[in-house]
Coordinates of C-alpha atoms and ligand atoms in Angstrom, one line a residue:
M1496 CA -15.3 -14.3 23.4
D1497 CA -12.2 -14.7 21.1
V1498 CA -12.8 -12.7 18.0
I1499 CA -12.1 -15.6 15.6
E1500 CA -14.5 -17.7 17.5
K1501 CA -17.1 -15.0 17.3
T1502 CA -16.6 -14.8 13.5
I1503 CA -17.1 -18.5 13.3
R1504 CA -20.3 -18.2 15.3
D1505 CA -21.6 -15.4 13.2
V1506 CA -21.0 -17.3 10.0
A1507 CA -22.4 -20.5 11.5
M1508 CA -25.6 -18.7 12.3
K1509 CA -26.0 -17.6 8.8
Q1510 CA -24.8 -20.7 7.1
P1511 CA -25.1 -23.6 9.5
V1512 CA -25.4 -26.3 6.8
N1513 CA -22.4 -25.2 5.0
L1514 CA -20.2 -25.1 8.0
Q1515 CA -21.0 -28.5 9.0
S1516 CA -20.8 -30.0 5.6
K1517 CA -17.8 -32.0 4.6
T1518 CA -18.2 -31.2 1.0
H1519 CA -19.1 -27.5 0.8
H1520 CA -16.7 -24.7 1.7
T1521 CA -18.0 -21.5 3.3
A1522 CA -16.6 -18.0 2.6
L1523 CA -14.9 -18.2 5.9
D1524 CA -13.1 -21.4 5.0
G1525 CA -11.8 -19.6 1.9
L1526 CA -10.7 -16.6 4.1
F1527 CA -8.9 -18.9 6.5
R1528 CA -7.2 -20.7 3.6
Y1529 CA -6.1 -17.3 2.2
A1530 CA -4.9 -16.2 5.7
D1531 CA -3.0 -19.5 6.0
F1532 CA -1.5 -19.1 2.5
L1533 CA -0.1 -15.6 3.6
N1534 CA 1.2 -17.1 6.8
F1535 CA -1.0 -15.0 9.2
G1536 CA -1.0 -13.9 12.0
Q1537 CA -4.1 -12.8 13.7
V1538 CA -7.4 -11.4 12.6
H1539 CA -9.5 -9.5 15.1
I1540 CA -13.1 -8.3 14.6
K1541 CA -15.2 -5.9 16.6
F1542 CA -18.9 -5.3 16.3
D1543 CA -20.7 -2.5 18.2
H1544 CA -24.4 -2.3 18.1
A1545 CA -24.7 1.3 19.6
T1546 CA -22.4 3.0 17.0
G1547 CA -22.7 0.6 14.1
L1548 CA -19.0 -0.1 14.1
K1549 CA -18.0 -3.3 12.2
A1550 CA -14.1 -3.4 12.1
I1551 CA -11.5 -5.9 11.3
V1552 CA -7.9 -5.6 12.2
A1553 CA -5.4 -8.0 10.5
V1554 CA -2.1 -8.3 12.1
H1555 CA 0.2 -10.3 9.9
N1556 CA 3.5 -10.6 11.7
L1557 CA 4.9 -9.3 15.0
K1558 CA 8.5 -10.7 14.8
R1559 CA 10.1 -7.3 13.9
G1560 CA 7.9 -5.3 16.4
P1561 CA 4.3 -4.0 16.8
A1562 CA 2.3 -4.0 13.6
I1563 CA 1.6 -0.7 11.9
G1564 CA -0.8 0.2 9.2
G1565 CA -3.6 2.5 8.2
C1566 CA -7.2 2.3 9.0
R1567 CA -9.6 2.2 6.0
L1568 CA -13.2 3.3 6.1
V1569 CA -14.7 2.1 2.9
Q1570 CA -18.0 0.6 1.7
Y1571 CA -17.5 -3.0 0.6
P1572 CA -20.0 -5.0 -1.5
T1573 CA -19.8 -7.8 1.1
T1574 CA -18.3 -8.4 4.6
D1575 CA -16.1 -11.1 3.0
A1576 CA -14.7 -8.5 0.6
G1577 CA -13.7 -6.3 3.6
F1578 CA -12.2 -9.3 5.4
E1579 CA -10.2 -10.3 2.4
D1580 CA -8.9 -6.7 1.9
A1581 CA -7.8 -6.5 5.6
I1582 CA -5.8 -9.8 5.1
R1583 CA -4.3 -8.8 1.7
L1584 CA -3.3 -5.3 2.9
G1585 CA -2.1 -6.6 6.3
Y1586 CA 0.3 -8.9 4.5
M1587 CA 1.5 -6.2 2.1
M1588 CA 2.3 -3.9 5.1
S1589 CA 4.5 -6.6 6.6
V1590 CA 6.4 -7.1 3.4
K1591 CA 6.7 -3.3 3.0
A1592 CA 8.0 -2.8 6.6
A1593 CA 10.4 -5.6 6.4
I1594 CA 12.0 -4.6 3.1
S1595 CA 12.2 -1.1 4.5
N1596 CA 14.1 -2.5 7.6
L1597 CA 11.5 -1.1 10.0
N1598 CA 11.2 -2.5 13.5
H1599 CA 7.5 -3.1 12.8
G1600 CA 5.3 -5.9 11.6
G1601 CA 2.5 -5.3 9.1
G1602 CA -1.2 -4.7 10.0
K1603 CA -4.2 -3.1 8.6
A1604 CA -7.6 -2.1 9.9
V1605 CA -10.7 -2.2 7.7
I1606 CA -13.9 -0.6 8.9
L1607 CA -16.9 -1.5 6.9
K1608 CA -18.4 1.9 6.2
P1609 CA -22.1 2.1 7.1
K1610 CA -24.6 4.0 5.0
V1611 CA -24.7 6.6 7.7
I1612 CA -22.4 7.3 10.7
K1613 CA -24.8 8.9 13.2
D1614 CA -22.0 10.1 15.6
R1615 CA -18.5 10.1 14.2
K1616 CA -17.0 10.9 17.5
A1617 CA -18.6 7.9 19.3
F1618 CA -17.7 5.7 16.2
F1619 CA -14.1 6.4 16.4
E1620 CA -14.0 6.3 20.1
T1621 CA -15.3 2.7 20.0
F1622 CA -12.7 1.9 17.3
G1623 CA -10.0 3.4 19.6
D1624 CA -11.2 1.1 22.4
F1625 CA -10.9 -1.8 20.1
V1626 CA -7.3 -0.8 19.1
N1627 CA -6.5 -0.4 22.8
E1628 CA -7.9 -3.9 23.5
L1629 CA -5.2 -5.2 21.2
G1630 CA -2.7 -4.1 23.7
G1631 CA -0.3 -2.5 21.4
R1632 CA 0.0 -5.3 18.9
Y1633 CA -1.5 -2.9 16.2
I1634 CA -0.8 0.7 15.7
T1635 CA -3.3 2.5 13.6
A1636 CA -2.9 5.4 11.1
V1637 CA -4.7 7.4 8.4
D1638 CA -5.8 5.5 5.3
S1639 CA -8.5 5.9 2.6
G1640 CA -11.6 7.4 4.3
T1641 CA -10.0 8.4 7.5
S1642 CA -8.4 11.7 8.6
S1643 CA -6.1 13.1 11.3
E1644 CA -9.1 14.4 13.1
D1645 CA -10.4 10.8 13.3
M1646 CA -6.9 9.8 14.7
D1647 CA -7.3 12.6 17.3
I1648 CA -10.5 10.9 18.5
I1649 CA -8.9 7.6 18.5
Q1650 CA -6.0 9.0 20.7
T1651 CA -8.5 9.9 23.4
R1652 CA -8.9 6.1 23.9
T1653 CA -5.5 4.5 23.1
P1654 CA -1.8 5.5 22.7
F1655 CA -1.5 3.1 19.8
V1656 CA -2.2 5.6 17.0
T1657 CA -0.2 8.0 14.8
C1658 CA -1.0 10.6 12.1
T1659 CA -2.8 12.7 14.7
T1660 CA -2.9 16.4 14.0
A1661 CA -0.2 16.9 16.6
S1662 CA 2.0 14.0 15.4
G1663 CA 3.9 16.2 13.0
V1664 CA 3.0 13.9 10.0
G1665 CA -0.7 14.9 9.7
G1666 CA -3.0 13.0 7.5
D1667 CA -1.0 13.2 4.2
P1668 CA 2.1 11.2 3.9
S1669 CA 2.1 11.6 0.2
P1670 CA 5.1 14.1 -0.1
Q1671 CA 7.3 11.4 1.7
T1672 CA 5.9 8.7 -0.5
A1673 CA 6.7 10.7 -3.6
F1674 CA 10.2 11.4 -2.4
G1675 CA 10.8 7.7 -2.1
V1676 CA 9.4 7.0 -5.4
R1677 CA 11.7 9.6 -7.0
R1678 CA 14.6 7.9 -5.3
G1679 CA 13.4 4.5 -6.8
I1680 CA 13.2 6.1 -10.2
E1681 CA 16.7 7.5 -9.8
A1682 CA 18.1 4.1 -8.9
S1683 CA 16.2 2.5 -11.9
V1684 CA 17.5 5.1 -14.3
K1685 CA 21.0 4.6 -13.1
F1686 CA 20.8 0.8 -13.2
K1687 CA 18.9 0.4 -16.5
L1688 CA 20.2 3.4 -18.5
G1689 CA 23.4 4.3 -16.7
R1690 CA 22.3 7.9 -16.2
D1691 CA 23.3 9.7 -13.0
N1692 CA 20.5 12.2 -13.1
L1693 CA 17.0 12.8 -14.3
D1694 CA 17.7 15.8 -16.5
G1695 CA 15.7 15.3 -19.8
V1696 CA 14.4 11.9 -18.6
H1697 CA 10.9 11.4 -19.9
V1698 CA 8.4 10.1 -17.2
A1699 CA 4.9 9.1 -18.0
I1700 CA 2.8 9.4 -14.8
Q1701 CA -0.6 7.7 -14.4
G1702 CA -2.6 9.8 -11.9
A1703 CA -2.1 13.3 -10.8
G1704 CA -3.6 12.9 -7.3
H1705 CA -1.7 13.2 -4.0
V1706 CA 1.4 11.2 -4.9
G1707 CA 1.2 11.9 -8.6
Y1708 CA 1.3 15.7 -8.0
Y1709 CA 4.3 15.5 -5.5
L1710 CA 6.2 13.2 -7.7
A1711 CA 5.6 15.4 -10.7
K1712 CA 7.0 18.2 -8.6
E1713 CA 10.1 16.2 -7.5
L1714 CA 10.8 15.1 -11.1
H1715 CA 10.2 18.5 -12.6
A1716 CA 12.7 20.2 -10.2
R1717 CA 15.3 17.7 -11.5
G1718 CA 14.7 18.4 -15.2
A1719 CA 12.6 15.5 -16.2
R1720 CA 10.0 15.8 -18.9
L1721 CA 6.5 14.7 -17.9
T1722 CA 3.5 13.2 -19.7
M1723 CA 0.6 12.8 -17.3
C1724 CA -3.0 11.6 -17.3
D1725 CA -5.9 11.5 -14.9
I1726 CA -9.6 11.1 -15.1
N1727 CA -9.9 14.3 -13.1
Q1728 CA -9.2 17.3 -15.3
N1729 CA -8.7 19.7 -12.4
V1730 CA -5.8 17.9 -10.8
L1731 CA -4.3 17.3 -14.2
Q1732 CA -4.4 20.9 -15.2
R1733 CA -2.6 21.9 -12.0
C1734 CA 0.4 19.8 -13.1
V1735 CA 0.2 21.4 -16.6
D1736 CA 0.2 24.8 -15.1
E1737 CA 2.9 24.2 -12.5
F1738 CA 5.3 21.7 -14.2
G1739 CA 4.5 22.2 -17.9
A1740 CA 3.4 18.5 -18.1
N1741 CA 2.1 17.2 -21.4
T1742 CA -1.1 15.3 -21.1
C1743 CA -2.8 12.3 -22.7
L1744 CA -6.0 10.4 -22.4
P1745 CA -6.1 7.9 -19.5
D1746 CA -6.0 4.8 -21.6
A1747 CA -3.2 6.3 -23.9
I1748 CA -0.7 6.4 -21.0
Y1749 CA 0.3 2.7 -21.7
D1750 CA 1.4 3.7 -25.3
V1751 CA 3.6 6.6 -24.4
E1752 CA 7.2 6.3 -25.5
A1753 CA 9.2 7.4 -22.4
E1754 CA 12.1 6.2 -20.3
V1755 CA 9.9 5.6 -17.3
F1756 CA 6.2 4.7 -16.7
A1757 CA 5.1 5.6 -13.1
P1758 CA 1.8 4.2 -12.1
C1759 CA 0.3 6.5 -9.4
A1760 CA -3.4 5.8 -9.6
L1761 CA -4.8 2.2 -9.5
G1762 CA -3.8 -1.3 -8.7
S1763 CA -3.7 -4.2 -11.1
I1764 CA -2.8 -2.0 -14.1
L1765 CA 0.2 -4.3 -15.1
N1766 CA -1.6 -7.1 -16.9
L1767 CA -1.6 -9.1 -20.1
N1768 CA -3.3 -6.3 -22.0
T1769 CA -1.2 -3.5 -20.8
I1770 CA 2.4 -5.0 -20.5
K1771 CA 2.4 -5.7 -24.2
R1772 CA 1.6 -2.1 -25.1
L1773 CA 4.4 -0.5 -22.9
R1774 CA 7.1 1.3 -24.7
V1775 CA 9.4 2.0 -21.7
P1776 CA 12.4 0.3 -20.3
I1777 CA 11.4 1.1 -16.7
V1778 CA 8.2 0.9 -14.6
A1779 CA 8.5 2.6 -11.2
G1780 CA 5.5 4.3 -9.5
S1781 CA 3.6 4.6 -6.2
A1782 CA 0.5 2.6 -6.8
N1783 CA -0.1 -0.4 -4.5
N1784 CA -0.5 -3.9 -6.1
Q1785 CA 0.5 -2.7 -9.6
L1786 CA 0.9 -6.3 -10.8
A1787 CA -2.5 -7.9 -11.5
H1788 CA -0.8 -11.2 -10.6
Q1789 CA 2.7 -12.0 -9.3
H1790 CA 3.6 -13.7 -12.6
H1791 CA 3.2 -10.5 -14.5
G1792 CA 6.5 -9.5 -12.9
V1793 CA 8.0 -12.4 -14.8
L1794 CA 6.4 -11.1 -18.0
L1795 CA 8.0 -7.7 -17.5
H1796 CA 11.4 -9.3 -16.8
E1797 CA 11.1 -11.4 -20.0
R1798 CA 10.2 -8.2 -22.0
G1799 CA 13.4 -6.6 -20.6
I1800 CA 11.4 -4.0 -18.7
L1801 CA 12.9 -3.2 -15.3
Y1802 CA 10.2 -3.1 -12.6
A1803 CA 10.8 -1.4 -9.3
P1804 CA 8.6 -3.3 -6.9
D1805 CA 5.7 -1.1 -5.6
F1806 CA 5.9 -2.1 -1.9
L1807 CA 9.6 -1.2 -1.9
I1808 CA 9.5 2.2 -3.6
N1809 CA 6.2 3.5 -2.2
A1810 CA 7.3 2.9 1.4
G1811 CA 8.3 6.5 2.1
G1812 CA 5.1 7.4 3.8
L1813 CA 5.2 4.4 6.1
I1814 CA 8.8 5.0 7.0
Y1815 CA 8.0 8.5 8.0
V1816 CA 4.8 7.7 9.8
A1817 CA 6.5 4.9 11.8
A1818 CA 9.4 7.3 12.8
A1819 CA 6.8 9.8 14.1
Y1820 CA 5.2 7.2 16.1
D1821 CA 8.6 5.9 17.5
H1822 CA 9.6 9.6 18.3
A1823 CA 12.6 8.9 16.1
N1824 CA 14.7 11.7 14.6
I1825 CA 12.7 13.1 11.5
Q1826 CA 15.8 14.0 9.7
K1827 CA 17.0 10.4 10.0
A1828 CA 13.6 9.3 8.8
K1829 CA 14.1 11.4 5.7
E1830 CA 17.5 9.9 5.1
H1831 CA 15.9 6.4 5.6
V1832 CA 13.4 7.3 2.8
G1833 CA 16.3 8.5 0.6
D1834 CA 18.0 5.1 1.2
I1835 CA 15.2 3.5 -0.9
Y1836 CA 17.7 4.2 -3.7
Y1837 CA 20.1 1.6 -2.3
T1838 CA 17.6 -1.1 -1.5
V1839 CA 16.2 -0.9 -5.0
T1840 CA 19.7 -1.2 -6.4
D1841 CA 20.4 -4.2 -4.2
V1842 CA 17.1 -5.9 -5.4
F1843 CA 18.1 -5.2 -9.0
E1844 CA 21.7 -6.6 -8.7
Q1845 CA 20.3 -9.7 -7.0
A1846 CA 17.6 -10.2 -9.6
Q1847 CA 20.2 -9.8 -12.4
K1848 CA 22.5 -12.3 -10.7
E1849 CA 19.7 -14.9 -10.4
N1850 CA 18.0 -13.9 -13.6
R1851 CA 14.7 -13.5 -11.8
A1852 CA 11.8 -11.1 -11.7
T1853 CA 12.5 -8.1 -9.3
N1854 CA 9.2 -8.5 -7.5
E1855 CA 10.0 -12.1 -6.6
V1856 CA 13.5 -11.1 -5.3
A1857 CA 12.2 -8.3 -3.2
E1858 CA 9.5 -10.4 -1.7
K1859 CA 11.8 -13.1 -0.9
M1860 CA 14.2 -10.7 0.8
A1861 CA 11.3 -9.3 2.9
L1862 CA 10.0 -12.7 3.9
E1863 CA 13.5 -13.9 5.0
R1864 CA 13.6 -10.9 7.4
L1865 CA 10.2 -12.1 8.9
R1866 CA 11.4 -15.6 9.7
Ligands
NAD2935 P1 -5.3 9.8 -5.0 O1 -6.6 9.2 -4.9 O2 -5.0 11.1 -4.4 O3 -4.8 9.9 -6.5 C1 -5.2 9.0 -7.5 C2 -5.5 9.7 -8.7 O4 -5.7 8.7 -9.7 C3 -6.7 10.6 -8.7 O5 -6.4 11.9 -9.0 C4 -7.7 9.9 -9.6 O6 -8.5 10.7 -10.2 C5 -6.7 9.2 -10.6 N1 -7.2 8.2 -11.4 C6 -8.2 7.2 -11.0 N2 -8.4 6.4 -12.0 C7 -7.6 6.7 -13.1 C8 -7.3 6.3 -14.3 N3 -8.0 5.2 -14.8 N4 -6.3 6.8 -15.1 C9 -5.7 7.9 -14.6 N5 -5.9 8.5 -13.4 C10 -6.8 7.9 -12.6 O7 -4.3 8.7 -4.3 P2 -2.8 8.8 -3.9 O8 -2.7 9.0 -2.4 O9 -2.1 9.7 -4.8 O10 -2.3 7.4 -4.2 C11 -2.0 6.9 -5.5 C12 -1.6 5.4 -5.4 O11 -0.4 5.3 -4.6 C13 -2.7 4.5 -4.8 O12 -2.6 3.3 -5.4 C14 -2.2 4.4 -3.4 O13 -2.7 3.1 -2.8 C15 -0.7 4.3 -3.5 N6 0.1 4.8 -2.3 C16 -0.2 6.0 -1.8 C17 0.5 6.4 -0.7 C18 0.3 7.8 -0.1 O14 1.2 8.2 0.7 N7 -0.7 8.5 -0.5 C19 1.5 5.5 -0.1 C20 1.7 4.3 -0.6 C21 0.9 4.0 -1.8

């Protein structure tokens, strides 16, 4: 049975009245509208009684090549929330791959994490079968909640997987992501401040986790001054010890007077409340979905704050992972990540010419490549 058909049947069994009603909309109606709005694509689901696997694979666009994107294993409050996340993230991966000139479309897998996974091996074998059934349309990789060891299990069932322990990229693409973000910061500092290097440039980093740590390392090595925050004192202290970073309370990061604010923790942190507090000319960091809403990019533009679009400057990990899957030259992949500098500059120049927000210009560029 076609997977969408199966979803419709599942929902119909739960909400038969709503589905047949002309006046009421079901959650699935809303999800289809959302998928339609984002110009999807395909959404596939798999349910396996024996292992308890409930997985969704959202394949946004295949025009540039097979879709690639991580596999999340996360507990969601509802199935709809997991479905919506897969659609949202699949779209974002398409835009990210296109702006990065990869020969891949965007996709994402969401596994609804059960309370207990009785047999992790069987669980991921079944997921591997699912990926294989998609015939190469979707290539899976590590994401929140999954590891290289999980990818190894998946590989016993399908070749459409990367980030295995033997792949050369392992389970942590953060160093490559941080490298790309550093290149994005360099391009921003050149464009906005006319400075050729980061020596003495003050960067406020929100989050000292995987990317935050490696970004701090990259910036420190180039003479930047750092102010950092994190809700986890241990990871923060490591950056104090190794890079001499100053620290502040998590909420105070928005008030730090610096040249660059680098969000590397959470999404939606650029909103009406925070944007008016910012005392920086540049925002450039790794966090996904930094803008609470697209129009907050316009607000930053109106305030004269240069925003380096997140999906563009945080693509280093994806570029690297895709290169490993395609057996491309890894040195070339590193150069490709370094070229984020030039793509960011192109976006800034175009945005200046059109007097538009940078996020709108970058998204338009990406979508044109998907047509
Ligand atoms: P991570 O979980 O390792 O690090 C996030 C850090 O943020 C943690 O140390 C956490 O304690 C901290 N944090 C949480 N809430 C906070 C708050 N309110 N204030 C300050 N710090 C807070 O995640 P990561 O892999 O470093 O990724 C960081 C961001 O970059 C995420 O948004 C992620 O989606 C995005 N991203 C990561 C990669 C990658 O390669 N890891 C690639 C692209 C995008």
